[in-house]
PDB file of C-alpha atoms in Angstrom:
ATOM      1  CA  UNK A  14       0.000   0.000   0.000  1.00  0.00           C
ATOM      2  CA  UNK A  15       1.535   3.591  -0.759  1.00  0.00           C
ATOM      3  CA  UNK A  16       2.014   6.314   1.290  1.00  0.00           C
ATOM      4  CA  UNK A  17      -1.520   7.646  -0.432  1.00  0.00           C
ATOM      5  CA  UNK A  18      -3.911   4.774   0.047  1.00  0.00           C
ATOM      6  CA  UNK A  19      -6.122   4.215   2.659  1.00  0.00           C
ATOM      7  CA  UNK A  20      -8.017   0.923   3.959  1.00  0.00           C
ATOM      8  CA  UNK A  21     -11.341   1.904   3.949  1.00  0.00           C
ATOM      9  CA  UNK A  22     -12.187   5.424   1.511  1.00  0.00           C
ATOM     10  CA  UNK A  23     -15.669   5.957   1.689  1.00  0.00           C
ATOM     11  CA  UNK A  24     -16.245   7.286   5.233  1.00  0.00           C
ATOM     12  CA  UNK A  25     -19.870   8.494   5.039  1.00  0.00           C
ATOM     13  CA  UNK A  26     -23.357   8.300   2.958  1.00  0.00           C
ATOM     14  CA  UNK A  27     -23.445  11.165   0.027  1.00  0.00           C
ATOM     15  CA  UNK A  28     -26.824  11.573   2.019  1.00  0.00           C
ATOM     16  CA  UNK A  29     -25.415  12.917   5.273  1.00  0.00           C
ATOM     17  CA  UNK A  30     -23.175  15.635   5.965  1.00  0.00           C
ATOM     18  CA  UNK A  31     -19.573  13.751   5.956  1.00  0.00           C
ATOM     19  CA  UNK A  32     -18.713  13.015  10.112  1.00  0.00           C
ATOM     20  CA  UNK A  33     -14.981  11.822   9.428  1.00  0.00           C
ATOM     21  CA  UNK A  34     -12.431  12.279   6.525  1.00  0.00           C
ATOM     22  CA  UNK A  35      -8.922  11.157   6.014  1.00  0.00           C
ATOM     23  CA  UNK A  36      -5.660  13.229   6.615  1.00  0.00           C
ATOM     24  CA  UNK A  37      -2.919  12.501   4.423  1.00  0.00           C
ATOM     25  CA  UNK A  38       0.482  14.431   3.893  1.00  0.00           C
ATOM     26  CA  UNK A  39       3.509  13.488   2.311  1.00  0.00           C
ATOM     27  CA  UNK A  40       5.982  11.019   4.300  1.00  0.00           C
ATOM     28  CA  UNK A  41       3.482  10.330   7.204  1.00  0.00           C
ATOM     29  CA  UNK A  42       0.851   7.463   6.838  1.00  0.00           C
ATOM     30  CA  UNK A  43      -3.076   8.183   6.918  1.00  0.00           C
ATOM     31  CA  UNK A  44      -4.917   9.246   9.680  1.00  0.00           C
ATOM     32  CA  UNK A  45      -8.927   9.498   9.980  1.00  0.00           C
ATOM     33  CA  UNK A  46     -10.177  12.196  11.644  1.00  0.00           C
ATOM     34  CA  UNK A  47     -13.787  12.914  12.995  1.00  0.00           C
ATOM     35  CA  UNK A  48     -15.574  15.736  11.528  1.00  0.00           C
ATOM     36  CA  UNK A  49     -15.690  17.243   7.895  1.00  0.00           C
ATOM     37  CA  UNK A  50     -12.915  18.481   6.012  1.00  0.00           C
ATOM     38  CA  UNK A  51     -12.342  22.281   5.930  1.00  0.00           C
ATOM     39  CA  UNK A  52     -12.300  23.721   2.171  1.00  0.00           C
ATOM     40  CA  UNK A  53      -9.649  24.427   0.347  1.00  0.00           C
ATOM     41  CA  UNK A  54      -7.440  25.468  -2.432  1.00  0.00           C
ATOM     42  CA  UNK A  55      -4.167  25.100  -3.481  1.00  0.00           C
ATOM     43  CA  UNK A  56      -1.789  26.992  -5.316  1.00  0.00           C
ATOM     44  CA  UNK A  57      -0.482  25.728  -8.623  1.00  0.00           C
ATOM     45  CA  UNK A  58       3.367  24.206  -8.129  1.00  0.00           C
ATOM     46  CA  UNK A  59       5.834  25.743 -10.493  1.00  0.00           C
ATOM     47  CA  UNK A  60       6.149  22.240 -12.344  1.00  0.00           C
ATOM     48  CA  UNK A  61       2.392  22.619 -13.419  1.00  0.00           C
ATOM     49  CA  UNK A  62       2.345  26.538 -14.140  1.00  0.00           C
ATOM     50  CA  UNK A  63       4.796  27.673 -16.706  1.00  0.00           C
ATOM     51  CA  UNK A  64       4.405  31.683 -14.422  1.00  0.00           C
ATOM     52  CA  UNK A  65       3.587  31.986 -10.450  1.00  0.00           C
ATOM     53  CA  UNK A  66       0.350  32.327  -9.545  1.00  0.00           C
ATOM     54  CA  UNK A  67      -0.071  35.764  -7.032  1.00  0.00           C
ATOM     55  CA  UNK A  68      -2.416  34.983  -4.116  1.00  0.00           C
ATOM     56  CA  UNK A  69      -3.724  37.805  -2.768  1.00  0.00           C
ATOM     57  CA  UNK A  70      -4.695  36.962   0.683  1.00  0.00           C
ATOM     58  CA  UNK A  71      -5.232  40.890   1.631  1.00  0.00           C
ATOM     59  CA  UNK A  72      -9.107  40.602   2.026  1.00  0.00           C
ATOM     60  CA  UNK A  73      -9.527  37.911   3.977  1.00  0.00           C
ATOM     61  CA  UNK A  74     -11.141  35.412   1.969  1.00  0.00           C
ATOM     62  CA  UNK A  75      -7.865  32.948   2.072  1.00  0.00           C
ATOM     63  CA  UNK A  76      -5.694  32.000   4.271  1.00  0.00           C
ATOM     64  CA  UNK A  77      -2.928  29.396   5.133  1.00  0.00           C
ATOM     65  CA  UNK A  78      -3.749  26.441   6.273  1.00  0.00           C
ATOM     66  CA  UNK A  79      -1.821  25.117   9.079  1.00  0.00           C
ATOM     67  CA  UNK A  80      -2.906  21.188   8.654  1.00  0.00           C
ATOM     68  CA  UNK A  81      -2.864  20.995   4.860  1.00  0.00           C
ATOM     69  CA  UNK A  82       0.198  23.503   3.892  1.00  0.00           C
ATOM     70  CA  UNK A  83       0.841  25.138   1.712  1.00  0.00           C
ATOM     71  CA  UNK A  84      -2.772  24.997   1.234  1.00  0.00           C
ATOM     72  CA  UNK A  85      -5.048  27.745   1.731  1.00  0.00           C
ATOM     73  CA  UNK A  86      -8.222  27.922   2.902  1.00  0.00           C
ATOM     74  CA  UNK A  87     -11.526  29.331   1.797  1.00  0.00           C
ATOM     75  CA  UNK A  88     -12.247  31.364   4.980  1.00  0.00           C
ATOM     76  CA  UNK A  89     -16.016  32.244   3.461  1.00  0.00           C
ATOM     77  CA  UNK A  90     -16.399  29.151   2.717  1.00  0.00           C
ATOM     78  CA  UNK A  91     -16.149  27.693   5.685  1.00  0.00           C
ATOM     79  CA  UNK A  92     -17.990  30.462   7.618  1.00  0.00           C
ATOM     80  CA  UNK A  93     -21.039  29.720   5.382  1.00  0.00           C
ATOM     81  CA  UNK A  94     -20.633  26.037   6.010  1.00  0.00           C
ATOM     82  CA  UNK A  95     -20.998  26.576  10.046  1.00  0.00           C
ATOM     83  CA  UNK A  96     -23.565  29.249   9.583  1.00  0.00           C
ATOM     84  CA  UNK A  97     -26.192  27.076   7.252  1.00  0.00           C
ATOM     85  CA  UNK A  98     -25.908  24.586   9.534  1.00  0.00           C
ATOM     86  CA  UNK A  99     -27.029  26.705  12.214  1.00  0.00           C
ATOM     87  CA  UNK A 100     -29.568  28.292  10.253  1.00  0.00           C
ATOM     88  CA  UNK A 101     -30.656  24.605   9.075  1.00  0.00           C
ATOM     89  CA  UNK A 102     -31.469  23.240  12.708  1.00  0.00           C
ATOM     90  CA  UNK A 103     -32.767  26.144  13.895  1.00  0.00           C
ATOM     91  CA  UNK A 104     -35.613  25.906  11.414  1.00  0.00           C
ATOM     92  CA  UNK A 105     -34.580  27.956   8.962  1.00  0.00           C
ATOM     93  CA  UNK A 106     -35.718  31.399  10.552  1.00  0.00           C
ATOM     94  CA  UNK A 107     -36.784  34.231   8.401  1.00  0.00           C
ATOM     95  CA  UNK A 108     -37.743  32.112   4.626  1.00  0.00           C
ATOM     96  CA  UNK A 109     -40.952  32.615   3.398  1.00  0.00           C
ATOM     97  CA  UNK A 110     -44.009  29.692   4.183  1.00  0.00           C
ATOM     98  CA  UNK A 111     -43.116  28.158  -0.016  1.00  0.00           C
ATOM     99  CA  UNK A 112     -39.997  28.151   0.830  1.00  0.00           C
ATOM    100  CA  UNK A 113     -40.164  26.147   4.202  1.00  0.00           C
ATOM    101  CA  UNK A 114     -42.334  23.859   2.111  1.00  0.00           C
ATOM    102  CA  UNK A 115     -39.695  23.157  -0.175  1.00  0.00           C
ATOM    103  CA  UNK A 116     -37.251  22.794   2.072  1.00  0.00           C
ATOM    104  CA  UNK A 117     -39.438  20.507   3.868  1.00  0.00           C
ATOM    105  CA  UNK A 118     -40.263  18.523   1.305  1.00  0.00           C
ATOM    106  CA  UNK A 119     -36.400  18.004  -0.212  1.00  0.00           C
ATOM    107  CA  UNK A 120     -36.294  16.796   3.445  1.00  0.00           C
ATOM    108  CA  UNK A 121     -38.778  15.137   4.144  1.00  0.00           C
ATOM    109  CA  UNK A 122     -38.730  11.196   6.025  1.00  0.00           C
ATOM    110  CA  UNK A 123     -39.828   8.713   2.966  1.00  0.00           C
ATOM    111  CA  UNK A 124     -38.489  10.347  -0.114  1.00  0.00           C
ATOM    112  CA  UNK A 125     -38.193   7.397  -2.469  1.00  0.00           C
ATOM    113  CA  UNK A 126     -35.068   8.589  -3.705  1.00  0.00           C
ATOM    114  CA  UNK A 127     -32.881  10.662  -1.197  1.00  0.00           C
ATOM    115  CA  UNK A 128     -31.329  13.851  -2.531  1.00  0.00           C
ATOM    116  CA  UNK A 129     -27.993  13.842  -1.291  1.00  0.00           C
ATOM    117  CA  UNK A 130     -26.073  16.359   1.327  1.00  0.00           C
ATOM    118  CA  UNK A 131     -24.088  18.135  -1.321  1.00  0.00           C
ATOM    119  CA  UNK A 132     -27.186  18.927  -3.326  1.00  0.00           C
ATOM    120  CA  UNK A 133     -29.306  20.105  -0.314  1.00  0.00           C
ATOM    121  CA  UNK A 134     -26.505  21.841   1.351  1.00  0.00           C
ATOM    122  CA  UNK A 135     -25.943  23.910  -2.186  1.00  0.00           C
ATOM    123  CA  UNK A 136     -29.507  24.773  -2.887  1.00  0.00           C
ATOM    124  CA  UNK A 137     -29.688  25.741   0.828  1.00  0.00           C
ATOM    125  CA  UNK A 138     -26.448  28.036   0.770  1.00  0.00           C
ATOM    126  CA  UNK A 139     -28.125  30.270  -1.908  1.00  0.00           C
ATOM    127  CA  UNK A 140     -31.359  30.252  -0.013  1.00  0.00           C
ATOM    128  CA  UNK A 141     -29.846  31.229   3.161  1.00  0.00           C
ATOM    129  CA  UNK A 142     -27.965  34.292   1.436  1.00  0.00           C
ATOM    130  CA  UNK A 143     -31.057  35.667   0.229  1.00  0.00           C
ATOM    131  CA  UNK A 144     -33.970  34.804   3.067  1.00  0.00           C
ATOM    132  CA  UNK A 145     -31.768  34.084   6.238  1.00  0.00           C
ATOM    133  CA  UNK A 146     -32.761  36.023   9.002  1.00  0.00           C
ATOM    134  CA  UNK A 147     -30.114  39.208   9.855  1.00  0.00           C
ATOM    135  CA  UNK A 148     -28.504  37.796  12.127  1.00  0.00           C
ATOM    136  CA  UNK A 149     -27.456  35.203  11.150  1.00  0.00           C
ATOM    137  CA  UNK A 150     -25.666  36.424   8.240  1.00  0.00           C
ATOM    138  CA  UNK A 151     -23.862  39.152  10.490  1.00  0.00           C
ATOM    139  CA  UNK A 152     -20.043  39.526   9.468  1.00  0.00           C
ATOM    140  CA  UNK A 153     -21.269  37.763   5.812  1.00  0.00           C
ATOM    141  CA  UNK A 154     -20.099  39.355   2.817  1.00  0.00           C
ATOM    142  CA  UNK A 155     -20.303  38.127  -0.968  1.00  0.00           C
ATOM    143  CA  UNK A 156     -17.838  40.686  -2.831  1.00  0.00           C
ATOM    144  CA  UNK A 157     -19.413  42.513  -5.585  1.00  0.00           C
ATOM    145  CA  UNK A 158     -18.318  42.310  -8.811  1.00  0.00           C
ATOM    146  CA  UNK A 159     -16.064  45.522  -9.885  1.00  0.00           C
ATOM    147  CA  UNK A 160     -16.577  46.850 -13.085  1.00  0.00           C
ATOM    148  CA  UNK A 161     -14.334  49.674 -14.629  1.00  0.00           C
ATOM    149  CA  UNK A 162     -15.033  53.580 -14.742  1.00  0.00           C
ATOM    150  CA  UNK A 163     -16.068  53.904 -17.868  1.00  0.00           C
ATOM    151  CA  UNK A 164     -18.674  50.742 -17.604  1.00  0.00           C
ATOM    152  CA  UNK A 165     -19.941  52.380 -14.568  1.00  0.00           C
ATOM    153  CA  UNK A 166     -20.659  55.738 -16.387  1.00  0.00           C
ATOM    154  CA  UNK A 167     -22.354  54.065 -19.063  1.00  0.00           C
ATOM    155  CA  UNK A 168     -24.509  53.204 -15.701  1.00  0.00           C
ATOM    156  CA  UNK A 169     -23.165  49.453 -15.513  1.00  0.00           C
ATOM    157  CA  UNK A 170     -23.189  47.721 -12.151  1.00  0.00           C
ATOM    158  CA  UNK A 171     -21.338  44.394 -11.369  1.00  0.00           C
ATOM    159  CA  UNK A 172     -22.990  41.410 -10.274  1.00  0.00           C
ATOM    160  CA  UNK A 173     -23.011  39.517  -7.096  1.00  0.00           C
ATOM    161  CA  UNK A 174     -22.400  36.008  -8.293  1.00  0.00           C
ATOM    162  CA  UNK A 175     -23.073  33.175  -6.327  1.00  0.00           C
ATOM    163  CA  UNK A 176     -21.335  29.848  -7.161  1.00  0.00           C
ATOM    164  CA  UNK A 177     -21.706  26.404  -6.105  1.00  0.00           C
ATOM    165  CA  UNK A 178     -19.040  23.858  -6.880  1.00  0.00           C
ATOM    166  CA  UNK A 179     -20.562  20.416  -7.099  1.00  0.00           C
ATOM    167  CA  UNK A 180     -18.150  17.026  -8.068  1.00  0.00           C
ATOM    168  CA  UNK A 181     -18.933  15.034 -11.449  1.00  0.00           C
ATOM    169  CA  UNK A 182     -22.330  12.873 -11.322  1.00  0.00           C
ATOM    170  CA  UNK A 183     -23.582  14.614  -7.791  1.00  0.00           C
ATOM    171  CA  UNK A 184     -26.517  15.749  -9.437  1.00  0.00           C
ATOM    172  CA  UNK A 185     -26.018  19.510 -10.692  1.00  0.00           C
ATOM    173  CA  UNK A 186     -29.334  19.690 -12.887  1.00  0.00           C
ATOM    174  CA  UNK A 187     -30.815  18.601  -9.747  1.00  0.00           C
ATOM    175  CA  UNK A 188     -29.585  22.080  -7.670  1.00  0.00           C
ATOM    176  CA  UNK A 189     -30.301  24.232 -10.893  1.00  0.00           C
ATOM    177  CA  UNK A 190     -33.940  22.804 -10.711  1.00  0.00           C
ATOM    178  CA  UNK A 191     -34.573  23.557  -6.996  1.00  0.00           C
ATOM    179  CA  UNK A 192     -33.234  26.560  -7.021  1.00  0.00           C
ATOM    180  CA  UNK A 193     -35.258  27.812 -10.221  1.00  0.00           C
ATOM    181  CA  UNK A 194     -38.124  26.261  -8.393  1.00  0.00           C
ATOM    182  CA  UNK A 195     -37.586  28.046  -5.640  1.00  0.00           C
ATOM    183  CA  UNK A 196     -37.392  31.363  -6.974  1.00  0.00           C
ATOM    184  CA  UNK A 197     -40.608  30.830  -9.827  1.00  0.00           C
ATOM    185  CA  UNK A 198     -42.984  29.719  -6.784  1.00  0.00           C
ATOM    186  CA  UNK A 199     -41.688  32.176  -4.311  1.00  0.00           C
ATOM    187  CA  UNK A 200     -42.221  35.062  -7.011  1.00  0.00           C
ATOM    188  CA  UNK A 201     -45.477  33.833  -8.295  1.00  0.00           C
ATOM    189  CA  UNK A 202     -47.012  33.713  -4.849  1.00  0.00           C
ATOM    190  CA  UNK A 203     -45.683  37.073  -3.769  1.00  0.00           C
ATOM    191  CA  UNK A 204     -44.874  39.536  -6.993  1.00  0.00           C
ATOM    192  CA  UNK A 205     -43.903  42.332  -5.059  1.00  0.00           C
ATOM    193  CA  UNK A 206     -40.848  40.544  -3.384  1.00  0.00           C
ATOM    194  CA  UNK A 207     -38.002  41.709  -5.447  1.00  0.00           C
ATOM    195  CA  UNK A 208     -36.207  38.957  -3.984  1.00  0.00           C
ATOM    196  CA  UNK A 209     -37.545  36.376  -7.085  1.00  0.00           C
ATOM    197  CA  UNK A 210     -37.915  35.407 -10.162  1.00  0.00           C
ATOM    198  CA  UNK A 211     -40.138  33.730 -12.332  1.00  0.00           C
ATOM    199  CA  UNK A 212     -38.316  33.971 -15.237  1.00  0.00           C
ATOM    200  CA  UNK A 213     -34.636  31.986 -14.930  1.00  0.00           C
ATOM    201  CA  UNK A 214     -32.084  31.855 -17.538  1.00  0.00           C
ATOM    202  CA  UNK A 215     -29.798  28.932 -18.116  1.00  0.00           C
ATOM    203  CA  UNK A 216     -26.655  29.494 -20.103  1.00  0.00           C
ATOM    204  CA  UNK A 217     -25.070  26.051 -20.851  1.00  0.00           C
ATOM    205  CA  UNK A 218     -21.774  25.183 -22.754  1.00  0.00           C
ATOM    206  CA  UNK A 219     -22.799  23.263 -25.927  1.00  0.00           C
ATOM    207  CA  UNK A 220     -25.866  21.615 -28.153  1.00  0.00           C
ATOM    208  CA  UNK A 221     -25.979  18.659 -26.165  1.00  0.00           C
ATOM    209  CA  UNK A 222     -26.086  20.075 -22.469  1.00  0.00           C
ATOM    210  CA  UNK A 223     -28.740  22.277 -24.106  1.00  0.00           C
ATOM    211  CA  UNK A 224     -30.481  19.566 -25.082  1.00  0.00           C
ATOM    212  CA  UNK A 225     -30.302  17.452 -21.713  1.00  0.00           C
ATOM    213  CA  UNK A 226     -30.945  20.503 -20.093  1.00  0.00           C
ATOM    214  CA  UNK A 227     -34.572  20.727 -21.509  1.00  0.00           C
ATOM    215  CA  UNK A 228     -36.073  18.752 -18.358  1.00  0.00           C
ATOM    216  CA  UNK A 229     -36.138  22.185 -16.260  1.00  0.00           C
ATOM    217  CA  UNK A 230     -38.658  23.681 -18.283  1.00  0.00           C
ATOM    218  CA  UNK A 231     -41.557  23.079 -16.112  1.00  0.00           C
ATOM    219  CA  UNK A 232     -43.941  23.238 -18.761  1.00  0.00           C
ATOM    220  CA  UNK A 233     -42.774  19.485 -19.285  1.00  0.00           C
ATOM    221  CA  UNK A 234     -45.114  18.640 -16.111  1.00  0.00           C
ATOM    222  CA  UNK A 235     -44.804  15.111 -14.653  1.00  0.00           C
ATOM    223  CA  UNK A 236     -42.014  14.627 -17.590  1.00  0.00           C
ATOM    224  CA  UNK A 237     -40.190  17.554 -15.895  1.00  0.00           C
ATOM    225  CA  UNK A 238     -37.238  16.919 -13.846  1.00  0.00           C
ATOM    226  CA  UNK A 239     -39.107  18.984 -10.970  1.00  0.00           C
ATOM    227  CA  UNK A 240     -41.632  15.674 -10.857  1.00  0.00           C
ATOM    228  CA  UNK A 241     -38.936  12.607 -12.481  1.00  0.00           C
ATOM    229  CA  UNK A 242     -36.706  14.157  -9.007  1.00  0.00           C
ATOM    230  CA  UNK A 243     -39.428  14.653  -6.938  1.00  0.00           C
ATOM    231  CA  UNK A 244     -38.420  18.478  -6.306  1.00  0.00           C
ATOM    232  CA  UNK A 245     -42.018  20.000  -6.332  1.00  0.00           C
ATOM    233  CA  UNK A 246     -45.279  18.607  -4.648  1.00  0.00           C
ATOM    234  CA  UNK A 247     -47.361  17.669  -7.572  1.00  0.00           C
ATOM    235  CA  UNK A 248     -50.378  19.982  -6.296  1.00  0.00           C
ATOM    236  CA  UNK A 249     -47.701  22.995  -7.095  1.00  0.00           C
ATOM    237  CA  UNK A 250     -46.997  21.994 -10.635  1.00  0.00           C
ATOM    238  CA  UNK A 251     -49.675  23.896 -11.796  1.00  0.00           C
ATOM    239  CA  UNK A 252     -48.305  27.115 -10.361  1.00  0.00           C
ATOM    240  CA  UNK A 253     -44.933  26.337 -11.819  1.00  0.00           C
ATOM    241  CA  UNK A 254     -45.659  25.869 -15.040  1.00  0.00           C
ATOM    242  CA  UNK A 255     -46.678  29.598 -15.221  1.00  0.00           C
ATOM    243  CA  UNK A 256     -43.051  30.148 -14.516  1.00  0.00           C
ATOM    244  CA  UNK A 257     -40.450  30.305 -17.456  1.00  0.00           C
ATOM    245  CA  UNK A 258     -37.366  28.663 -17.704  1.00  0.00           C
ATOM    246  CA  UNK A 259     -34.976  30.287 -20.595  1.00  0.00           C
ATOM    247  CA  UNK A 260     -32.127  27.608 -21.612  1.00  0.00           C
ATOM    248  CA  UNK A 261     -29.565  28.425 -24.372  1.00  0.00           C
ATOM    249  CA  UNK A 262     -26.055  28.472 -25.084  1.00  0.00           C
ATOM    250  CA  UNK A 263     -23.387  30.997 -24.507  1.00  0.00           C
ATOM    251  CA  UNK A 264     -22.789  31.952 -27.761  1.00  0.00           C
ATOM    252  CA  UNK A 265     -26.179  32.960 -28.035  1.00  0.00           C
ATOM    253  CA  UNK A 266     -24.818  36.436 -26.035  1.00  0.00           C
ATOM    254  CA  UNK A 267     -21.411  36.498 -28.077  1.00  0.00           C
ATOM    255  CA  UNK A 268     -21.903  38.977 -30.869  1.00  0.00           C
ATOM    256  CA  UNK A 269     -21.983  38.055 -34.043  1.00  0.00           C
ATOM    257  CA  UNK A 270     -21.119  38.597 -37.766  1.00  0.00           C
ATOM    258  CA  UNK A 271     -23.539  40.000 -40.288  1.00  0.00           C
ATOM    259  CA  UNK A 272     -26.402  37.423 -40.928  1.00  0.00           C
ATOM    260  CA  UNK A 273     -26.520  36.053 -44.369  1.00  0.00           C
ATOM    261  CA  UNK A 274     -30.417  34.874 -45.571  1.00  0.00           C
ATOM    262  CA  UNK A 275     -31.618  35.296 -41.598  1.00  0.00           C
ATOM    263  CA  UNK A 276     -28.775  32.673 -40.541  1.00  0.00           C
ATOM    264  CA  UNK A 277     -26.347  34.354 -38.212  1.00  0.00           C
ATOM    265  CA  UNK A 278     -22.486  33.721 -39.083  1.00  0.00           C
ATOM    266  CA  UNK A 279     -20.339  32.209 -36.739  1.00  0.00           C
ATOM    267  CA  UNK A 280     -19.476  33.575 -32.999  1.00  0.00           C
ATOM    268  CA  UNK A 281     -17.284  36.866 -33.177  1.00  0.00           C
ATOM    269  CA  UNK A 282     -14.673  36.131 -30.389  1.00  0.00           C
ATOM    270  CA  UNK A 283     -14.406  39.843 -28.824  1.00  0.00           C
ATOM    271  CA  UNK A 284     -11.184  40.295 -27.021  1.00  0.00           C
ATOM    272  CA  UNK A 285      -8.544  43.149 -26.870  1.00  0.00           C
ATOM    273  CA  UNK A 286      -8.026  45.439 -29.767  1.00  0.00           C
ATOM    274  CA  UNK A 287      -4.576  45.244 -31.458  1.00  0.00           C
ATOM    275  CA  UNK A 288      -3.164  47.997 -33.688  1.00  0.00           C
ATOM    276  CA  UNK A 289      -0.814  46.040 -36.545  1.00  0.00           C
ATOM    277  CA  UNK A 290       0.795  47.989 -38.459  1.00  0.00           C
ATOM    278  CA  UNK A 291       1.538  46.506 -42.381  1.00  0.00           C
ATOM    279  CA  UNK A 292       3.825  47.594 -44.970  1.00  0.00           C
ATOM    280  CA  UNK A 293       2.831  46.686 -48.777  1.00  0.00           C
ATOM    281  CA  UNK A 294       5.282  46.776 -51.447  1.00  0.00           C
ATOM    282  CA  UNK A 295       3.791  46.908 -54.732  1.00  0.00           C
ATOM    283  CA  UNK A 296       6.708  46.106 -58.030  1.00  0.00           C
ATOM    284  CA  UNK A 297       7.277  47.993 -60.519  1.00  0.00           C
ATOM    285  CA  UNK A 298       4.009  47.938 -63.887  1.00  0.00           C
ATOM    286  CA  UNK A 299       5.283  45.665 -66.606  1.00  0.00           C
TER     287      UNK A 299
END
């Protein structure tokens, strides 16, 4: 056995929150420890990155790790894990009453099929930013996107972008679906609450995510992944349907080359402006 395998790798259920993980580092053998692994990052060595990678640790969203050197790790991160959890057995103070129901239901003792931690945890992080009571998010702070001057006096404002990182095959669809559930219902029930949307837009990569993606429209009904997942109580569907679900591909937003008989040429890739400067010479006329 090397220095990197362990006896037994799969610790916990992918539907629980993980209660013990493995600590490994170079030249000293395995050792499980209770508890979950903190998150983070690390740096790419020089033998992987042609140039150094600058980590700005200044606003306090990284930081060294003293177990998993020269790791860093995701101070946020980890805040929002602890705080979620809090929120999550307290009740979840301060959602709406459809968004308890949800939660409830994603929850709930007898699912036939058990969503697992990572996907309830995720759908839950974004739910607690936005309906968590105050204080409970005290000393929580998503950075803003910056945008330059001159965007900003053409009246441009950055976004405040959200991300949940999910492994291959834990069910990503499945998060994008409860969380556009989530907002259509909660905005349908309540229009004033700028909080919602019933309208969601899903950018994908290529033709054939596109295509797979099609099971979020909820117009699909009980062919919808919203009823094939067992996301939304079926006496809800009804409401959701009225709720749109936009799904197309990057490019789509790229601009594009003049359109030749109402087909669009292909994607203009928009990057830097170079000045090149040419000289022609042109022989003598024969």
């Amino acid at each position: 056995m090397s220095a990197y395998e362990v006896p037994d790798p799969i610790l916990n259920s992918p539907c629980d929150e993980p209660t013990a993980h493995w600590y490994i580092r170079e030249g000293h053998p395995p050792e499980k420890r209770p508890g979950r692994r903190p998150s983070l990052v690390y740096p790419p060595s020089d033998e992987r990155c042609e140039a150094k990678v600058s980590w700005d640790l200044s606003d306090g969203t990284l930081r060294p790790s003293k177990d998993y050197a020269p790791g860093l790790e995701l101070v946020l991160v980890n805040l929002l894990r602890e705080r979620v959890k809090a929120w999550r057995e307290a009740g979840y103070p301060g959602v709406t009453r459809t968004t308890l129901e949800l939660l409830q239901w994603w929850r709930r003792e007898g699912r036939e099929t058990r969503l697992f931690f990572a996907q309830l945890e995720a759908a839950e992080t974004i739910i607690f930013l936005t309906e968590a009571r105050a204080d409970f998010l005290q000393g929580i702070e998503v950075p803003q996107e910056k945008v330059s001057s001159e965007r900003q006096a053409l009246g441009y404002t950055g976004f405040r972008r959200y991300a949940v990182k999910l492994a291959t095959g834990s069910g990503k669809t499945t998060v994008m679906g409860m969380l556009a559930a989530w907002s259509i219902l909660n905005k349908l029930n309540d229009r004033h609450d700028p909080r919602f949307s019933d309208t969601v837009l899903v950018v994908c990569p290529n033709v054939t995510i596109r295509s797979r993606l099609q099971e979020l429209d909820p117009r699909l009904g009980k062919r919808s992944l919203y009823r094939t997942r067992d996301l939304v109580p079926e006496h809800l569907m009804p409401l959701l349907a009225q709720g749109r679900v936009l799904i197309y591909n990057w490019h789509v937003f790229e601009p594009h080359g003049p359109q030749v008989n109402g087909e669009s040429a292909r994607v203009i890739k928009a990057g830097k402006p170079v000045r090149v400067t040419e000289t022609i010479h042109i022989g003598p006329k024969h």
